[in-house]
mmCIF file of C-alpha atoms in Angstrom:
data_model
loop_
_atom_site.group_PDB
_atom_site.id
_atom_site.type_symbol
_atom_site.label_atom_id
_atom_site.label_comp_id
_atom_site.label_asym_id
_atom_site.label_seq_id
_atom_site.Cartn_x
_atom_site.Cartn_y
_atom_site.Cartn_z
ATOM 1 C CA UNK A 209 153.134 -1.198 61.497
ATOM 2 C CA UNK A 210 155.970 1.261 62.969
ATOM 3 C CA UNK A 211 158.385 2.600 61.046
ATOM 4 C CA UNK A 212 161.448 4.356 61.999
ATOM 5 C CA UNK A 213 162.558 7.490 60.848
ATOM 6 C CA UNK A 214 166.307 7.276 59.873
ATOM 7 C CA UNK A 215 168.497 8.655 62.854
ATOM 8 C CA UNK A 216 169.524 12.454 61.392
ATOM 9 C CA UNK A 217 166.456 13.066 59.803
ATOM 10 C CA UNK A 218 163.340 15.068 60.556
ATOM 11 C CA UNK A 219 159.858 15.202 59.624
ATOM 12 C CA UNK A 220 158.109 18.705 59.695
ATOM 13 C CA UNK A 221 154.536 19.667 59.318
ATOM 14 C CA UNK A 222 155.667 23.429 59.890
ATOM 15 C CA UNK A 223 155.157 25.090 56.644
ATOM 16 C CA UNK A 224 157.533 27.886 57.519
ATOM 17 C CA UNK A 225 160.183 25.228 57.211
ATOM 18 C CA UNK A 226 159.549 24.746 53.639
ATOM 19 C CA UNK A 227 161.585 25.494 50.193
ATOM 20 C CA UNK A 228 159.356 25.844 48.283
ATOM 21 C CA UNK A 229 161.768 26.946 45.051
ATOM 22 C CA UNK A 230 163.304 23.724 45.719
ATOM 23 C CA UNK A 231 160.182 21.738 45.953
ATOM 24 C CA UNK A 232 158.709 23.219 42.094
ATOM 25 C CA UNK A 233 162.428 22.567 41.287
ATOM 26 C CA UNK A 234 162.176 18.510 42.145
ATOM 27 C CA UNK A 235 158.103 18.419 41.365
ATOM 28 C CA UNK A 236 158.149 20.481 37.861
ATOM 29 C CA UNK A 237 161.920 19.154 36.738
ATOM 30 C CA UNK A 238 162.662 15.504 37.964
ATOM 31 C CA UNK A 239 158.794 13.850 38.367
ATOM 32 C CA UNK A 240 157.084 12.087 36.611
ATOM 33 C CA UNK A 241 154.028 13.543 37.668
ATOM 34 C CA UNK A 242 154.542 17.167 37.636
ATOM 35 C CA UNK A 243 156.882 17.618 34.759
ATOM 36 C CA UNK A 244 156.488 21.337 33.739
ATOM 37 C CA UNK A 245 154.336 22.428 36.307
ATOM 38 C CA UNK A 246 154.563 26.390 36.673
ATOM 39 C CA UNK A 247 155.785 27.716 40.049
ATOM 40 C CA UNK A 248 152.431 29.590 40.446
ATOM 41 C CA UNK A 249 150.591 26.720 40.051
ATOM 42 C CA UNK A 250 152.687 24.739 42.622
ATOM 43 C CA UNK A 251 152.865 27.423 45.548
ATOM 44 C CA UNK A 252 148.928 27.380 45.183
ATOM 45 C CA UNK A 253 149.087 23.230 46.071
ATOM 46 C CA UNK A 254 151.374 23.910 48.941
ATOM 47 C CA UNK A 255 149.151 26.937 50.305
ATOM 48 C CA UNK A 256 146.035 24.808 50.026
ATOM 49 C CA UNK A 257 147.472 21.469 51.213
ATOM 50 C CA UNK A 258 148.720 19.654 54.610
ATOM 51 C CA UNK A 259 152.708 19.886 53.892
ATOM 52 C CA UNK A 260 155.432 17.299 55.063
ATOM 53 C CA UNK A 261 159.275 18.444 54.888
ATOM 54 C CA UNK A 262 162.167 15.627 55.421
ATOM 55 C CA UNK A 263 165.049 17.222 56.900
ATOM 56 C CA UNK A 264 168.616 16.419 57.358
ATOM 57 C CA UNK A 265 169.003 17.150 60.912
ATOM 58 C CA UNK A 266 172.796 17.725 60.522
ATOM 59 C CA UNK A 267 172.838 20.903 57.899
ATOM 60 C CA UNK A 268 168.794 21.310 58.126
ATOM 61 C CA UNK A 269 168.246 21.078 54.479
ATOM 62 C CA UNK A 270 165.082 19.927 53.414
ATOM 63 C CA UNK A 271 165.497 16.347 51.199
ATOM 64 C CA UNK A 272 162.030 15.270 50.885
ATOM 65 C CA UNK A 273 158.528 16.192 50.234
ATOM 66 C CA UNK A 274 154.775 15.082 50.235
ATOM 67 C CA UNK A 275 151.407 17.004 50.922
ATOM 68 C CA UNK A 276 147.940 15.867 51.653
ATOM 69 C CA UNK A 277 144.665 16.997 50.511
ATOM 70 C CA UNK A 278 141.987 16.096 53.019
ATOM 71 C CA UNK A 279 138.739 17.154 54.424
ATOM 72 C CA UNK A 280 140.244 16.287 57.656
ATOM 73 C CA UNK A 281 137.212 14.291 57.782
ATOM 74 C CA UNK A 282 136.158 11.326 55.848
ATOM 75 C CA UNK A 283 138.857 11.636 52.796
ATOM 76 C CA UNK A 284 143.100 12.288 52.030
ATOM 77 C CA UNK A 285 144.652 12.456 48.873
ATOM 78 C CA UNK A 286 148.951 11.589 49.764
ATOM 79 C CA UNK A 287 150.533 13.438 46.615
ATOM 80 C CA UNK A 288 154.053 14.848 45.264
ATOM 81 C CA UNK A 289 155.831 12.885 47.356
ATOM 82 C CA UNK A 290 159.716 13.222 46.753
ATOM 83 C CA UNK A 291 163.180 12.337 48.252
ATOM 84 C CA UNK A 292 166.293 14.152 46.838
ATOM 85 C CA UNK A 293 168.179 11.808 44.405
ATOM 86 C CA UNK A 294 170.835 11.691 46.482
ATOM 87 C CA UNK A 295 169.082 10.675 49.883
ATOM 88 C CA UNK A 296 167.273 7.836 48.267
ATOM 89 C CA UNK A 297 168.037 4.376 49.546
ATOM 90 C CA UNK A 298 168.233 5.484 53.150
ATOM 91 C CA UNK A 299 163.855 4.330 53.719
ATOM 92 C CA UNK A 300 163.179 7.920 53.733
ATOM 93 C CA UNK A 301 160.353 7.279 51.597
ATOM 94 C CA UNK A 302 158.547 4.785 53.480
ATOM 95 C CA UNK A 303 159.180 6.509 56.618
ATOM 96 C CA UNK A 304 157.658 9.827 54.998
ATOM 97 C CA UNK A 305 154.539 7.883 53.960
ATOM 98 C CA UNK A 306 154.071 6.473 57.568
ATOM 99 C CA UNK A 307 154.542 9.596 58.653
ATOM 100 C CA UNK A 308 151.747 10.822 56.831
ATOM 101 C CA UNK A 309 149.628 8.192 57.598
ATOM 102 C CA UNK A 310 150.442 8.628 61.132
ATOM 103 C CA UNK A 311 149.459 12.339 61.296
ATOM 104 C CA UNK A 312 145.952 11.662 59.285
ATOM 105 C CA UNK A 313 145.161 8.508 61.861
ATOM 106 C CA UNK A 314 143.389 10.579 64.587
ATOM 107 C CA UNK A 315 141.163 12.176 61.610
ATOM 108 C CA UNK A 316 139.260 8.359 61.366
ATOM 109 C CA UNK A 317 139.234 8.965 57.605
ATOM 110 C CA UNK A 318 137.615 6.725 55.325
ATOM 111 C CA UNK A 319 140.466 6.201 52.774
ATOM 112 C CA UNK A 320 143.128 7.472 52.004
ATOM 113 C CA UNK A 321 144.396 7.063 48.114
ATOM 114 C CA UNK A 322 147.527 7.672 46.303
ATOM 115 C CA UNK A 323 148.859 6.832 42.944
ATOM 116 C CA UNK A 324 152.008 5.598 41.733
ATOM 117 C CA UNK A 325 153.615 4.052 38.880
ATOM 118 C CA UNK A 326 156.618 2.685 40.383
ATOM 119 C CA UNK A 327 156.664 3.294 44.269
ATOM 120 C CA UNK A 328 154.110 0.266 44.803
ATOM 121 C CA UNK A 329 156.644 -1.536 47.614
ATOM 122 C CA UNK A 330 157.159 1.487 49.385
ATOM 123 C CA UNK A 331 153.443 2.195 50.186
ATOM 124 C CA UNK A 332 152.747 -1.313 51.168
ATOM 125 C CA UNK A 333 155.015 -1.243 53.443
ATOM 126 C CA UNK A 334 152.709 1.184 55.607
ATOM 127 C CA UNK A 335 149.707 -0.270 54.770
ATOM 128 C CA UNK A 336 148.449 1.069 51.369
ATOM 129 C CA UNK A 337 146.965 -1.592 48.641
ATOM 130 C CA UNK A 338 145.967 -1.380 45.431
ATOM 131 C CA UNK A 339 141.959 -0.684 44.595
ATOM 132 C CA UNK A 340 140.455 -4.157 45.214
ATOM 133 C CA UNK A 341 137.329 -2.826 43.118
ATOM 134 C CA UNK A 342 138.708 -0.309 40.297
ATOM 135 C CA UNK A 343 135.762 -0.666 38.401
ATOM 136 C CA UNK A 344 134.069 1.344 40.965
ATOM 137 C CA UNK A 345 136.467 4.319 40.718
ATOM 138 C CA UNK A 346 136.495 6.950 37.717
ATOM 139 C CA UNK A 347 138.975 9.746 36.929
ATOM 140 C CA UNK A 348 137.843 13.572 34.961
ATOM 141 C CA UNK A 349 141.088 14.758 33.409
ATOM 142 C CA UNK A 350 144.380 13.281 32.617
ATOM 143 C CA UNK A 351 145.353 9.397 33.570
#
């Protein structure tokens, strides 16, 4: 499944390319997720995570977010994944996620998961399902 990357947009692994004041600003402010998450606590998931910047190749500001925790091996975890309020619409989501996928293919992971309460569509669209056994799958902490 190929997906296109909107023309004037970017996709960065570089992690010298990331805001990360902007990023605890969207994640700890405007999630659902991550609602009061300190800044500490957020730099510490960027420094120990595979980081993905969308930017707007016209003034270079970043509009979009998502990192990965992996072994680079067998597992990925696709989390905090963001797009500006004001650059939704444009598939920059679903292009992000693809992108992602994309970059971990080469690994030969096992799985990759995710969870969302309201993006469901926009994973699909790259592949992602929902759990066809969730009885086989527990959590430790919050739900």
């Amino acid at each position: 499944m190929e997906i296109e990357l909107p023309v004037g947009y970017e996709i960065s692994t570089d992690p010298a390319r990331l805001d990360p004041e902007l990023i605890h600003q969207w994640l700890s402010q405007d999630s659902y997720w991550a609602v009061g998450r300190s800044r500490e606590k957020q730099d510490l998931a960027i420094a120990c995570s595979l980081n993905f910047g969308v930017y707007d190749n016209a003034s270079g500001a970043q509009i979009g977010y998502a990192r990965v925790v992996t072994d680079a091996a067998t597992f990925a975890w696709l989390c905090d994944v963001y797009i500006a309020r004001d650059a939704r619409g444009r598939g920059l989501g679903t292009a992000l996620a693809a992108a992602v996928r994309d970059h971990l293919s080469p690994y030969g992971l096992r799985r990759i998961l995710l969870a969302t309460a309201d993006a469901h569509t926009v994973y699909a669209k790259v592949g992602f399902a929902s759990l066809e056994k969730p009885e086989k799958w527990m959590t430790l902490g919050e739900q």
